[in-house]
Short mmCIF file of C-alpha atoms and ligand atoms in Angstrom, two decimals:
data_model
loop_
_atom_site.label_atom_id
_atom_site.label_comp_id
_atom_site.label_asym_id
_atom_site.label_seq_id
_atom_site.Cartn_x
_atom_site.Cartn_y
_atom_site.Cartn_z
CA MET Z 1 -23.57 -11.33 32.52
CA VAL Z 2 -23.16 -8.07 30.62
CA LEU Z 3 -24.74 -5.20 32.50
CA ASN Z 4 -23.70 -2.46 30.15
CA LYS Z 5 -22.34 -2.83 26.67
CA PRO Z 6 -18.85 -1.33 26.32
CA SER Z 7 -18.95 2.17 24.95
CA ILE Z 8 -16.56 2.94 22.07
CA TYR Z 9 -15.59 6.07 20.13
CA VAL Z 10 -14.52 5.49 16.51
CA THR Z 11 -12.80 8.52 15.00
CA ARG Z 12 -13.60 7.78 11.30
CA LYS Z 13 -16.01 5.72 9.31
CA ILE Z 14 -14.02 2.53 8.76
CA PRO Z 15 -15.06 -0.28 6.35
CA LYS Z 16 -18.37 -1.91 7.17
CA ILE Z 17 -16.94 -5.28 8.13
CA GLY Z 18 -15.36 -3.83 11.28
CA LEU Z 19 -18.16 -1.41 12.18
CA GLU Z 20 -20.81 -4.16 12.00
CA LEU Z 21 -18.75 -6.46 14.18
CA LEU Z 22 -18.09 -3.69 16.69
CA SER Z 23 -21.71 -2.56 16.90
CA SER Z 24 -22.88 -6.11 17.54
CA HIS Z 25 -20.95 -6.09 20.84
CA CYS Z 26 -20.69 -2.43 21.83
CA ASP Z 27 -22.43 0.94 21.85
CA ILE Z 28 -20.53 2.96 19.27
CA THR Z 29 -20.17 6.63 18.43
CA VAL Z 30 -18.65 7.15 14.99
CA HIS Z 31 -17.22 10.45 13.75
CA GLU Z 32 -18.97 10.87 10.41
CA GLY Z 33 -16.99 13.75 8.86
CA ALA Z 34 -14.77 13.46 5.79
CA GLU Z 35 -12.05 15.25 7.78
CA PRO Z 36 -10.57 13.89 11.00
CA PRO Z 37 -12.03 15.15 14.28
CA ASP Z 38 -9.90 17.83 15.93
CA HIS Z 39 -8.42 17.44 19.40
CA LYS Z 40 -11.34 19.23 21.06
CA LYS Z 41 -13.86 16.94 19.40
CA ILE Z 42 -11.99 13.79 20.42
CA LEU Z 43 -11.74 15.17 23.94
CA SER Z 44 -15.49 15.65 24.20
CA ASN Z 45 -16.39 12.33 22.54
CA ILE Z 46 -14.02 10.18 24.57
CA GLN Z 47 -15.77 11.04 27.85
CA GLY Z 48 -17.17 7.91 29.47
CA LYS Z 49 -15.84 5.57 26.78
CA ASP Z 50 -14.28 2.16 27.46
CA GLY Z 51 -12.44 2.05 24.16
CA LEU Z 52 -11.12 4.26 21.38
CA LEU Z 53 -10.66 3.16 17.80
CA CYS Z 54 -8.47 5.84 16.23
CA MET Z 55 -6.59 6.70 13.05
CA LEU Z 56 -3.02 7.85 12.49
CA THR Z 57 -4.43 11.36 11.98
CA ASP Z 58 -5.55 11.60 15.63
CA LYS Z 59 -3.09 12.85 18.22
CA ILE Z 60 -3.82 10.75 21.29
CA ASP Z 61 -2.09 12.39 24.23
CA ALA Z 62 -2.35 12.36 28.02
CA GLU Z 63 -5.17 14.91 27.98
CA ILE Z 64 -7.32 12.60 25.85
CA MET Z 65 -6.48 9.54 27.91
CA ASN Z 66 -7.36 11.37 31.11
CA ALA Z 67 -10.70 12.52 29.72
CA SER Z 68 -12.26 9.07 30.22
CA ARG Z 69 -11.58 7.39 33.52
CA LYS Z 70 -12.97 4.17 32.00
CA LEU Z 71 -10.64 4.02 28.99
CA LYS Z 72 -9.16 0.53 28.72
CA VAL Z 73 -8.01 0.16 25.13
CA ILE Z 74 -6.81 2.32 22.24
CA SER Z 75 -6.96 0.41 18.98
CA SER Z 76 -5.26 2.14 16.09
CA PHE Z 77 -6.36 1.54 12.50
CA SER Z 78 -2.69 1.72 11.42
CA VAL Z 79 0.63 0.03 11.81
CA GLY Z 80 2.42 3.19 12.99
CA VAL Z 81 1.59 4.40 16.49
CA ASP Z 82 3.67 7.59 16.63
CA HIS Z 83 0.42 9.56 17.06
CA ILE Z 84 -0.18 7.91 20.45
CA ASP Z 85 1.67 8.71 23.67
CA ILE Z 86 2.57 5.09 24.35
CA SER Z 87 4.41 5.58 27.64
CA GLN Z 88 1.45 7.52 29.04
CA ALA Z 89 -0.96 4.78 27.95
CA THR Z 90 1.21 2.11 29.57
CA LYS Z 91 1.47 4.13 32.78
CA MET Z 92 -2.31 4.40 32.88
CA GLY Z 93 -2.85 0.67 32.18
CA ILE Z 94 -4.37 1.36 28.76
CA TYR Z 95 -3.79 -1.34 26.12
CA VAL Z 96 -2.60 -0.02 22.73
CA THR Z 97 -3.12 -2.22 19.68
CA HIS Z 98 -2.37 -1.74 15.98
CA THR Z 99 -2.60 -3.51 12.61
CA PRO Z 100 0.81 -4.62 11.32
CA GLY Z 101 1.02 -7.58 8.96
CA VAL Z 102 -2.14 -6.91 7.00
CA LEU Z 103 -0.74 -3.86 5.22
CA THR Z 104 2.72 -5.18 4.44
CA ASN Z 105 2.11 -6.17 0.83
CA ALA Z 106 0.07 -3.11 -0.13
CA THR Z 107 2.75 -0.76 1.24
CA ALA Z 108 5.64 -2.67 -0.33
CA ASP Z 109 3.77 -2.59 -3.66
CA LEU Z 110 3.44 1.18 -3.40
CA ALA Z 111 7.11 1.65 -2.48
CA PHE Z 112 8.09 -0.35 -5.56
CA ALA Z 113 5.64 1.60 -7.72
CA LEU Z 114 7.08 4.91 -6.51
CA MET Z 115 10.56 3.66 -7.26
CA ILE Z 116 9.71 2.79 -10.86
CA SER Z 117 7.51 5.88 -11.34
CA ALA Z 118 10.24 8.25 -10.21
CA ALA Z 119 12.97 6.39 -12.12
CA ARG Z 120 11.00 6.27 -15.39
CA ARG Z 121 9.33 9.68 -14.92
CA ILE Z 122 5.86 8.23 -15.44
CA PRO Z 123 3.87 11.17 -13.98
CA GLU Z 124 5.78 13.65 -16.17
CA GLY Z 125 4.88 11.61 -19.25
CA ASP Z 126 1.24 11.45 -18.19
CA GLU Z 127 1.18 15.20 -17.56
CA ASN Z 128 2.78 15.96 -20.93
CA ILE Z 129 0.07 14.05 -22.76
CA ARG Z 130 -2.82 15.54 -20.76
CA ASN Z 131 -1.44 19.08 -21.21
CA ASN Z 132 -0.99 18.58 -24.95
CA ASN Z 133 2.76 18.92 -24.60
CA TRP Z 134 3.68 15.71 -26.43
CA LYS Z 135 5.14 17.19 -29.60
CA GLY Z 136 6.74 15.35 -32.47
CA GLY Z 137 5.88 11.78 -31.48
CA TRP Z 138 8.65 9.39 -30.43
CA SER Z 139 11.94 11.09 -29.71
CA PRO Z 140 15.44 9.74 -28.97
CA ASP Z 141 15.91 12.01 -25.94
CA MET Z 142 12.42 12.49 -24.53
CA LEU Z 143 11.90 11.83 -20.79
CA LEU Z 144 15.06 9.83 -20.25
CA GLY Z 145 15.20 8.30 -16.80
CA GLU Z 146 16.95 5.62 -14.78
CA GLY Z 147 16.59 1.85 -15.13
CA VAL Z 148 15.55 -0.29 -12.17
CA TYR Z 149 16.47 -3.84 -13.25
CA GLY Z 150 19.79 -5.00 -11.82
CA LYS Z 151 20.38 -1.80 -9.83
CA THR Z 152 21.26 -1.54 -6.13
CA LEU Z 153 18.45 -1.02 -3.64
CA GLY Z 154 19.24 0.16 -0.12
CA ILE Z 155 16.51 -0.64 2.40
CA ILE Z 156 16.60 1.24 5.69
CA GLY Z 157 14.59 -0.85 8.16
CA LEU Z 158 14.31 -4.51 7.23
CA GLY Z 159 11.08 -5.24 9.10
CA ARG Z 160 7.91 -6.63 7.55
CA ILE Z 161 7.52 -3.99 4.81
CA GLY Z 162 11.24 -3.61 4.11
CA SER Z 163 11.53 -7.40 3.71
CA ALA Z 164 8.49 -7.50 1.40
CA LEU Z 165 10.15 -4.82 -0.74
CA ALA Z 166 13.33 -6.93 -0.90
CA GLU Z 167 11.24 -9.87 -2.17
CA ARG Z 168 9.87 -7.72 -4.97
CA ALA Z 169 13.33 -6.36 -5.80
CA SER Z 170 14.77 -9.85 -6.18
CA GLY Z 171 12.46 -10.35 -9.18
CA PHE Z 172 14.17 -7.33 -10.73
CA LYS Z 173 17.57 -8.91 -10.00
CA MET Z 174 18.48 -5.97 -7.80
CA LYS Z 175 21.42 -6.07 -5.41
CA ILE Z 176 19.84 -5.62 -1.98
CA LEU Z 177 21.60 -3.74 0.80
CA TYR Z 178 20.01 -3.06 4.16
CA ASN Z 179 20.56 -1.22 7.38
CA ASN Z 180 18.68 -2.07 10.52
CA ARG Z 181 19.06 -1.53 14.26
CA LYS Z 182 19.73 -5.25 14.59
CA ARG Z 183 21.59 -7.25 11.97
CA SER Z 184 19.80 -10.47 11.01
CA ARG Z 185 21.85 -13.23 9.37
CA SER Z 186 18.72 -15.31 8.75
CA LYS Z 187 17.03 -12.47 6.84
CA GLU Z 188 20.24 -11.82 4.92
CA LYS Z 189 20.18 -15.42 3.77
CA LYS Z 190 16.48 -15.55 3.03
CA LEU Z 191 16.36 -12.24 1.14
CA ASN Z 192 19.83 -12.36 -0.35
CA ALA Z 193 20.51 -9.01 1.35
CA GLU Z 194 23.83 -7.57 2.49
CA TYR Z 195 24.18 -5.53 5.67
CA ARG Z 196 25.76 -2.08 5.39
CA SER Z 197 26.37 0.79 7.80
CA LEU Z 198 23.96 3.63 7.06
CA GLU Z 199 26.77 5.64 5.52
CA ASP Z 200 27.87 2.84 3.18
CA LEU Z 201 24.28 2.06 2.20
CA LEU Z 202 23.74 5.71 1.24
CA LYS Z 203 26.94 5.79 -0.80
CA GLU Z 204 26.35 2.54 -2.69
CA SER Z 205 22.60 2.51 -3.46
CA ASP Z 206 20.83 3.65 -6.62
CA PHE Z 207 17.48 3.49 -4.80
CA ILE Z 208 16.96 4.05 -1.09
CA SER Z 209 13.67 3.14 0.55
CA LEU Z 210 12.74 4.01 4.15
CA HIS Z 211 10.91 1.51 6.34
CA VAL Z 212 11.62 2.52 9.92
CA PRO Z 213 9.00 3.64 12.44
CA LEU Z 214 9.00 7.29 13.52
CA THR Z 215 10.72 7.58 16.90
CA VAL Z 216 12.96 10.14 18.62
CA GLU Z 217 15.94 8.32 17.03
CA THR Z 218 14.57 8.27 13.48
CA HIS Z 219 13.21 11.84 13.39
CA HIS Z 220 15.07 13.56 10.51
CA LEU Z 221 17.23 10.48 10.05
CA ILE Z 222 17.66 11.64 6.45
CA ASP Z 223 18.94 15.20 6.51
CA ASN Z 224 21.27 17.33 4.44
CA GLN Z 225 24.37 15.44 5.56
CA LYS Z 226 22.91 12.04 4.68
CA LEU Z 227 21.47 13.27 1.38
CA LYS Z 228 24.91 14.54 0.39
CA LYS Z 229 26.30 11.02 0.76
CA MET Z 230 23.89 9.60 -1.84
CA LYS Z 231 24.84 9.05 -5.47
CA ARG Z 232 23.92 11.74 -7.98
CA ASN Z 233 21.61 9.29 -9.76
CA ALA Z 234 19.98 8.14 -6.49
CA ILE Z 235 16.24 8.05 -5.95
CA LEU Z 236 14.80 8.26 -2.42
CA VAL Z 237 11.49 6.57 -1.61
CA ASN Z 238 9.54 7.23 1.58
CA THR Z 239 6.37 5.34 2.50
CA SER Z 240 6.99 5.34 6.27
CA ARG Z 241 6.52 8.72 7.98
CA GLY Z 242 7.27 12.19 6.62
CA GLN Z 243 9.22 13.34 9.67
CA ILE Z 244 11.90 10.72 9.06
CA VAL Z 245 13.19 12.98 6.27
CA ASP Z 246 14.05 16.65 6.72
CA GLU Z 247 11.76 17.77 3.90
CA ASN Z 248 13.45 21.16 3.44
CA ASP Z 249 16.84 19.50 3.11
CA LEU Z 250 15.36 17.04 0.60
CA VAL Z 251 13.90 19.84 -1.52
CA ASP Z 252 17.23 21.75 -1.47
CA THR Z 253 19.06 18.59 -2.54
CA LEU Z 254 16.60 17.89 -5.37
CA GLU Z 255 16.65 21.50 -6.54
CA GLU Z 256 20.43 21.45 -6.69
CA GLY Z 257 20.31 18.17 -8.65
CA LEU Z 258 22.47 16.42 -6.05
CA ILE Z 259 20.22 13.35 -6.28
CA SER Z 260 18.09 12.33 -9.22
CA GLY Z 261 14.60 12.17 -7.74
CA ALA Z 262 12.23 10.97 -5.05
CA GLY Z 263 8.98 9.06 -4.63
CA ILE Z 264 7.17 10.30 -1.55
CA ASP Z 265 3.93 9.07 0.03
CA VAL Z 266 4.29 10.68 3.47
CA PHE Z 267 5.01 14.27 4.46
CA SER Z 268 6.06 16.27 7.49
CA SER Z 269 2.67 17.96 7.38
CA GLU Z 270 -0.42 16.18 5.99
CA PRO Z 271 -2.29 17.19 3.96
CA LEU Z 272 0.59 18.86 2.16
CA PRO Z 273 0.19 22.64 2.46
CA ARG Z 274 -0.73 24.40 -0.80
CA ASP Z 275 2.52 26.35 -0.86
CA SER Z 276 4.73 23.35 -0.10
CA ARG Z 277 8.05 23.49 -1.93
CA ILE Z 278 8.13 19.78 -2.69
CA SER Z 279 5.03 19.86 -4.89
CA LYS Z 280 6.69 22.39 -7.20
CA LEU Z 281 9.46 19.99 -8.17
CA LYS Z 282 9.45 18.01 -11.42
CA ASN Z 283 11.72 15.21 -10.27
CA VAL Z 284 9.44 13.88 -7.52
CA VAL Z 285 6.46 11.57 -7.61
CA LEU Z 286 3.96 12.33 -4.86
CA THR Z 287 1.09 10.26 -3.47
CA PRO Z 288 -1.18 11.27 -0.57
CA HIS Z 289 -0.29 8.70 2.16
CA ILE Z 290 -1.92 5.73 0.41
CA GLY Z 291 0.50 2.92 1.32
CA SER Z 292 -2.26 0.69 2.71
CA ALA Z 293 -5.03 1.98 0.44
CA THR Z 294 -6.34 -1.14 -1.26
CA HIS Z 295 -9.91 -2.41 -0.74
CA HIS Z 296 -8.64 -5.73 0.58
CA THR Z 297 -6.12 -4.22 3.00
CA ARG Z 298 -8.45 -1.58 4.42
CA ASN Z 299 -11.12 -4.26 5.03
CA LEU Z 300 -8.54 -6.34 6.90
CA MET Z 301 -7.39 -3.31 8.90
CA SER Z 302 -11.00 -2.64 9.84
CA GLU Z 303 -11.58 -6.19 10.99
CA ILE Z 304 -8.27 -6.55 12.86
CA SER Z 305 -8.54 -3.20 14.62
CA VAL Z 306 -12.00 -4.15 15.87
CA ARG Z 307 -10.99 -7.68 16.84
CA ASN Z 308 -7.97 -6.29 18.74
CA LEU Z 309 -10.26 -3.98 20.68
CA LEU Z 310 -12.86 -6.66 21.41
CA LYS Z 311 -10.21 -9.12 22.55
CA VAL Z 312 -8.92 -6.68 25.17
CA LEU Z 313 -12.44 -5.98 26.44
CA LYS Z 314 -13.04 -9.74 26.63
CA GLY Z 315 -9.92 -10.04 28.78
CA GLU Z 316 -8.05 -11.91 26.05
CA ASN Z 317 -4.69 -11.28 24.38
CA PRO Z 318 -5.22 -9.05 21.33
CA PHE Z 319 -3.65 -10.07 18.02
CA TYR Z 320 -1.26 -7.12 17.94
CA LEU Z 321 -0.49 -5.47 21.27
CA PHE Z 322 1.98 -2.61 20.93
CA ASN Z 323 2.71 -2.08 24.65
CA PRO Z 324 2.98 -5.54 26.27
CA GLU Z 325 4.50 -3.92 29.39
CA VAL Z 326 0.99 -2.68 30.14
CA MET Z 327 0.12 -6.17 31.37
CA LYS Z 328 2.25 -5.53 34.45
CA VAL Z 329 0.22 -2.38 35.18
CA LYS Z 330 -3.23 -3.85 34.57
CA SER Z 331 -4.08 -7.47 33.92
CA LEU Z 332 -6.39 -8.48 31.10
CA SER Z 333 -8.60 -10.35 33.56
CA SER Z 334 -9.24 -7.14 35.50
CA ILE Z 335 -10.43 -5.48 32.27
CA LYS Z 336 -12.79 -8.23 31.12
CA MET Z 337 -16.20 -6.71 30.33
CA PHE Z 338 -17.83 -9.70 28.67
C1 LIG P 1 0.13 3.94 7.65
O1 LIG P 1 0.92 4.80 7.49
C2 LIG P 1 0.01 3.19 8.86
O2 LIG P 1 0.75 3.43 9.82
O3 LIG P 1 -0.88 2.32 8.91
#
């Protein structure tokens, strides 16, 4: 028997499919603004809630978790969970779920698009036409770039998205190198990928794409020293998290022409500040953190994030639990609300 419906705070208006499902089981408070709620707002709205459905733009720290003594589950509408203090959640017996899997293809598509866009200077061509700067028609030396077909792609982090990128690259007959915490012979075979140390991967690749989660170990993984190891014609692609690259070092390297270009979807500070140095550069292609931004993917993320949350409140295993150790702190059966 359900005495009270679970009470949930949702920090952004997510696609209808998830909100309708959630509201049929729970009392929900949805943040309606076009901008994310600030910390103070989350703090006041989380009071008395059983669950939180949050975005990667929300910093979910101990203060927030302590603001509701009833909080049982934090469901993130994202694959990355670097915005959540996971060890604190585990300590407090709070289940943290996320949405990997459903955004793999959309993000790998974008990484590949950034690679080609930066290599073939597509945004510069578009800008030239729109600004009436296309003079003289076809020209033998206009907007010369790099080819992609048959080149060497270095993938740092051969997880779901990195592997999906390798699949795409094989259609372009690229040589695929990878670096990963753990070497996987089965993936090497399946994806026709060769393992390299990080240093060798940086030295040998024409394109380098980052697919590691943001952790203490990966923060500024790509800095001045690593950038210096890359080829002069190299193009760096980042669709993971901005803080994995030292953005100032990247801008210095691009300004000095030590690498050829970059395709960047994620930044150390989002939205990108108006005076950011990176947006002044010609040899970069920039997108505003849209790796998973397809209608289909966002609908799936909405549904999965809600189903994850409902599963926990039903005392069942969620589809994607990020902190399984939490089960030793609090059992699912002790959470069960309906
Ligand atoms: C996007 O960056 C995500 O983590 O879902």
